[in-house]
Coordinates of C-alpha atoms and ligand atoms in Angstrom, one line a residue:
X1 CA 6.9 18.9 8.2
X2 CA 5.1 18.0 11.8
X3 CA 2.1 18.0 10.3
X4 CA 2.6 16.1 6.6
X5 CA 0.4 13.3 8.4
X6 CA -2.2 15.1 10.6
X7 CA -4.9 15.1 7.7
X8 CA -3.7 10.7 7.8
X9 CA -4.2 10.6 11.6
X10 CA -7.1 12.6 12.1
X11 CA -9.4 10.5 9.4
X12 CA -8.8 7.0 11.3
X13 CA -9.1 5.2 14.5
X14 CA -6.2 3.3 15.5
X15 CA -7.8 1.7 18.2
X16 CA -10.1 -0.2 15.5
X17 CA -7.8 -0.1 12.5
X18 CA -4.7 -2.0 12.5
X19 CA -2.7 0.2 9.9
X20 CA 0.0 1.9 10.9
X21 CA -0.3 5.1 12.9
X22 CA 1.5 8.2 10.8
X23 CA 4.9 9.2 11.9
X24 CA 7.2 11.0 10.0
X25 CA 10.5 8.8 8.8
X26 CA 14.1 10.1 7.7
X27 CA 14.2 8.7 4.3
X28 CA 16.3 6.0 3.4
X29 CA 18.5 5.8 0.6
X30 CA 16.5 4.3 -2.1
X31 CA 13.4 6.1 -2.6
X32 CA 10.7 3.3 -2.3
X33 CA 7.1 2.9 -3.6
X34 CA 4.1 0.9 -3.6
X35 CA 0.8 0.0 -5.1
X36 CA -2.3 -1.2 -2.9
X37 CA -4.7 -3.1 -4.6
X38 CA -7.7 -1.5 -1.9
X39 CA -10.7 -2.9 -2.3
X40 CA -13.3 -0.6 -0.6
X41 CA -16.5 1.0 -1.4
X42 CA -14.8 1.1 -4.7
X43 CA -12.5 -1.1 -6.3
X44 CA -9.0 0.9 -6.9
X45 CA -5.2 0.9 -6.2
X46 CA -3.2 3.3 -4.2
X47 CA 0.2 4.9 -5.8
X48 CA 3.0 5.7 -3.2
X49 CA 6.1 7.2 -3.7
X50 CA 8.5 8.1 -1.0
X51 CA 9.3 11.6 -0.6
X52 CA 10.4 14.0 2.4
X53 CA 9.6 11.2 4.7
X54 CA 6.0 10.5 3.8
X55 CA 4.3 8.4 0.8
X56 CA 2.6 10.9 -1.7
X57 CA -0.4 8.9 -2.6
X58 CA -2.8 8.7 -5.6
X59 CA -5.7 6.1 -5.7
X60 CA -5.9 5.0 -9.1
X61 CA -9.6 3.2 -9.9
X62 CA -8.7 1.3 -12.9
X63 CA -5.4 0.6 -12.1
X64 CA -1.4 1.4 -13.7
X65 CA -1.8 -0.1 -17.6
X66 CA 1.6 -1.1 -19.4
X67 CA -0.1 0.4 -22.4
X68 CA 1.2 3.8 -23.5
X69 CA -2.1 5.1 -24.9
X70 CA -4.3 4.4 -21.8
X71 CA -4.3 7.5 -19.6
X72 CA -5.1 6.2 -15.9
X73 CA -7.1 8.6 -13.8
X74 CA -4.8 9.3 -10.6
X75 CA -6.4 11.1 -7.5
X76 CA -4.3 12.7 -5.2
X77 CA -5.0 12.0 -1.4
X78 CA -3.5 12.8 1.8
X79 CA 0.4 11.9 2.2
X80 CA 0.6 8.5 4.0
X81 CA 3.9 7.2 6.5
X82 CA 6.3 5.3 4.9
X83 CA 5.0 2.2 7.5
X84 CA 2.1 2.5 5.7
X85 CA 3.3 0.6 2.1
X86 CA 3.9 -2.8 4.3
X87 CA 0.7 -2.4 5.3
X88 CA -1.3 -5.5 4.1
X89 CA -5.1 -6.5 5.6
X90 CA -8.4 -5.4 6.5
X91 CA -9.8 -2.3 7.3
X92 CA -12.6 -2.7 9.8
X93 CA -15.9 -2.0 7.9
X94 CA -17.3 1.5 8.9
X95 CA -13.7 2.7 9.3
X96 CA -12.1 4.9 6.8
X97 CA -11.1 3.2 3.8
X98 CA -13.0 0.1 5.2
X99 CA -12.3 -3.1 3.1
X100 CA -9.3 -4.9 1.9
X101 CA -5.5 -4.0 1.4
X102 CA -3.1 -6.0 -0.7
X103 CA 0.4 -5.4 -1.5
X104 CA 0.3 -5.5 -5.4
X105 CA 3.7 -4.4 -6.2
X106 CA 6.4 -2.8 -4.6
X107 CA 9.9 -1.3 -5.2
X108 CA 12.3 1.9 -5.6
X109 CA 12.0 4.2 -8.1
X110 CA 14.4 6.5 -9.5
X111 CA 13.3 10.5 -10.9
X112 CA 16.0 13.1 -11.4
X113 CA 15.0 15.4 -9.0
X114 CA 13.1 15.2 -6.0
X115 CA 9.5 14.8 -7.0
X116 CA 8.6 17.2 -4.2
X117 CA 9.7 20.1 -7.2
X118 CA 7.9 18.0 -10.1
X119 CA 4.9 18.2 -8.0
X120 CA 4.4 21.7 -8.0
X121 CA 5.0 21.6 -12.0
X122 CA 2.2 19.4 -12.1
X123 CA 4.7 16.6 -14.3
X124 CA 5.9 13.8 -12.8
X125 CA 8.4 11.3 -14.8
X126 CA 10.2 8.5 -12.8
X127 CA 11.7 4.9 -13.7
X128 CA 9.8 1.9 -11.5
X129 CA 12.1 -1.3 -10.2
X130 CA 9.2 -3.1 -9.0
X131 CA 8.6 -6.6 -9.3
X132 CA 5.1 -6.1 -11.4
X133 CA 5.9 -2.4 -12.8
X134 CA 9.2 -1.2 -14.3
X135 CA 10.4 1.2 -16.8
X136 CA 9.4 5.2 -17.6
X137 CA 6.3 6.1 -15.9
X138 CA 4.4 9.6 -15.8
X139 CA 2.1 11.5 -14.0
X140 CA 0.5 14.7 -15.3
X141 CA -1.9 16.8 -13.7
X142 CA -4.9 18.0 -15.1
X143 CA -7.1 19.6 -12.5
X144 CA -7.5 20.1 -8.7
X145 CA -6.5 16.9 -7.5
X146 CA -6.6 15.0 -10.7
X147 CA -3.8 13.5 -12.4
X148 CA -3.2 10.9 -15.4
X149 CA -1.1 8.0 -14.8
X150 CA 0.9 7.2 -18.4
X151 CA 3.0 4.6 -19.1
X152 CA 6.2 6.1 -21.0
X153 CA 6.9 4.4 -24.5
X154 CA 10.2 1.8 -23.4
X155 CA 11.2 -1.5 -23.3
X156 CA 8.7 -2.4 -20.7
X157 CA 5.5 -1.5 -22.4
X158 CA 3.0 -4.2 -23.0
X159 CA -0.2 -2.8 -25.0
X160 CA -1.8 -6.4 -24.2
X161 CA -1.5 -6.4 -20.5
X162 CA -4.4 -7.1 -18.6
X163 CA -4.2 -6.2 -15.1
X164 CA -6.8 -9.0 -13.8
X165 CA -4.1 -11.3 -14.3
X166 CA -2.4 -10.4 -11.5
X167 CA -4.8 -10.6 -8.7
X168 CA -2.0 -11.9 -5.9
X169 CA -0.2 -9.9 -3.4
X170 CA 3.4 -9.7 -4.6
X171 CA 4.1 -9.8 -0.8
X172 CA 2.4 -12.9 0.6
X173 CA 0.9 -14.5 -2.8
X174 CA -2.2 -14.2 -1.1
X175 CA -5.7 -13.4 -3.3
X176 CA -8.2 -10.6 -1.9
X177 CA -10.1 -13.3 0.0
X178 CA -7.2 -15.1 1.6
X179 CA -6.2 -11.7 2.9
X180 CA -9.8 -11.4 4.2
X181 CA -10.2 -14.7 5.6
X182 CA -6.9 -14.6 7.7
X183 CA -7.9 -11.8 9.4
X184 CA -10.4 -13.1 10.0
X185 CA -9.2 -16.2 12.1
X186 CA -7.1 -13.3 13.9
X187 CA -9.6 -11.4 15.5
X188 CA -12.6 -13.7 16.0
X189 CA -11.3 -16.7 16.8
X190 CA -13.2 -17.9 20.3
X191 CA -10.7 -19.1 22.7
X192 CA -12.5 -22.5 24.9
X193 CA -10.7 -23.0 28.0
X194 CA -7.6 -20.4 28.3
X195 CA -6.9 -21.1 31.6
X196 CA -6.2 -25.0 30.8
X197 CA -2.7 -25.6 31.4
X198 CA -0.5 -27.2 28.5
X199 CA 3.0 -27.2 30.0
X200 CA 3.8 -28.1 33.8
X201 CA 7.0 -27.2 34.1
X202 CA 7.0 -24.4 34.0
X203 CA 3.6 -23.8 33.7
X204 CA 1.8 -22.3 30.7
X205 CA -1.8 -21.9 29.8
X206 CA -3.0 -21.8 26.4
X207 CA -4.1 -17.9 26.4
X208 CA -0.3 -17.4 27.4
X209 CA 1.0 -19.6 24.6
X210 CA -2.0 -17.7 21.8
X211 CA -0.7 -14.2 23.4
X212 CA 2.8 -15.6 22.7
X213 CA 2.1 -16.2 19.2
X214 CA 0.2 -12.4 18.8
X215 CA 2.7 -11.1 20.1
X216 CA 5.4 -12.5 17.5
X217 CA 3.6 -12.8 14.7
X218 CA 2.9 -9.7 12.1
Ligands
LIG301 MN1 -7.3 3.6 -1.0

């Protein structure tokens, strides 16, 4: 179990990247998942579903479709932490994974045993209660660490869905650039006078009142 995340930890820097460093989580009730529209040297979205304390990830370069005869190309990659599906922003360029991460959807999802079993068979079948993706889903695998991402005929299927509608984080409402540009104003905003003093009594300086704000915002 110790070392579910070590493949995770050893591929970034935290110093330069601000996602979360890997740590293993008791699970909570409700198993949840995520998809993150990444959009690195290529374009794709990551699949995570909670399981045994990590997120088992697949990076999905076209994206889930609601249409039951498209067969999505699934990659497995290394497990993530749990942290990691609040994880929203940019990834320093030249750092793994180096571009920009948006929430797309997120949720629980239900599967009748724990996929850690399902897995192993190589079929995965599990209901999504996200806000963008619900219903019967499935994953099959086909070869080393490629899978097919299927939606399952229901309710929910939709063979006219075009995911390039839905280009805003389900999280913040935020497009791919806004996401970019805010962190940008983060880390390279230049700071005149941080010594000036704004309050007297008592008495704050400015860098105290910006390290303030760091400090409680996300
Ligand atoms: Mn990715």
């Amino acid at each position: 179990m110790k070392d579910n995340l070590k493949k995770y930890n050893t591929k970034r820097n935290f110093k330069k990247t601000s996602e979360p460093i890997g740590k293993l989580k008791s699970k909570g009730r409700k198993l949840r998942f995520v998809i993150q529209h990444h959009l690195a040297s290529h374009d794709h979205f990551d699949l995570r579903l909670e399981a045994n304390g990590v997120m088992k990830s697949w990076a999905i370069p076209k994206g889930p479709s609601y249409n039951s005869k498209n067969r999505r190309l699934a990659v497995m990659v290394e497990d993530h932490p749990l942290d990691y599906r609040n994880f929203e922003g940019v990834i320093p360029k030249g750092e793994y994974g180096g571009g920009i991460v948006m929430i797309w959807d997120e949720g629980y999802y239900e599967s009748k045993e724990n996929i850690i079993n399902d897995l192993k068979k190589g079929t995965l079948k599990f209901k999504l209660y996200g806000k963008r993706l619900k219903g019967m889903w499935s994953l099959i695998h086909f070869k080393e660490d490629n899978w097919l991402l299927i939606k399952e005929k229901d309710e929910y299927e939709n063979k006219d869905f075009d995911i390039s509608k839905y280009a805003k984080s389900v999280k913040t409402k935020r497009t791919m650039s806004e996401i970019e540009k805010s962190n940008s104003l983060c880390d390279e905003i230049i700071i005149s006078n941080p010594n000036k003093v704004i309050f007297q009594n008592p008495k704050i300086t400015k860098i105290e009142i910006i390290n303030y704000y760091r400090k409680v915002s996300k």
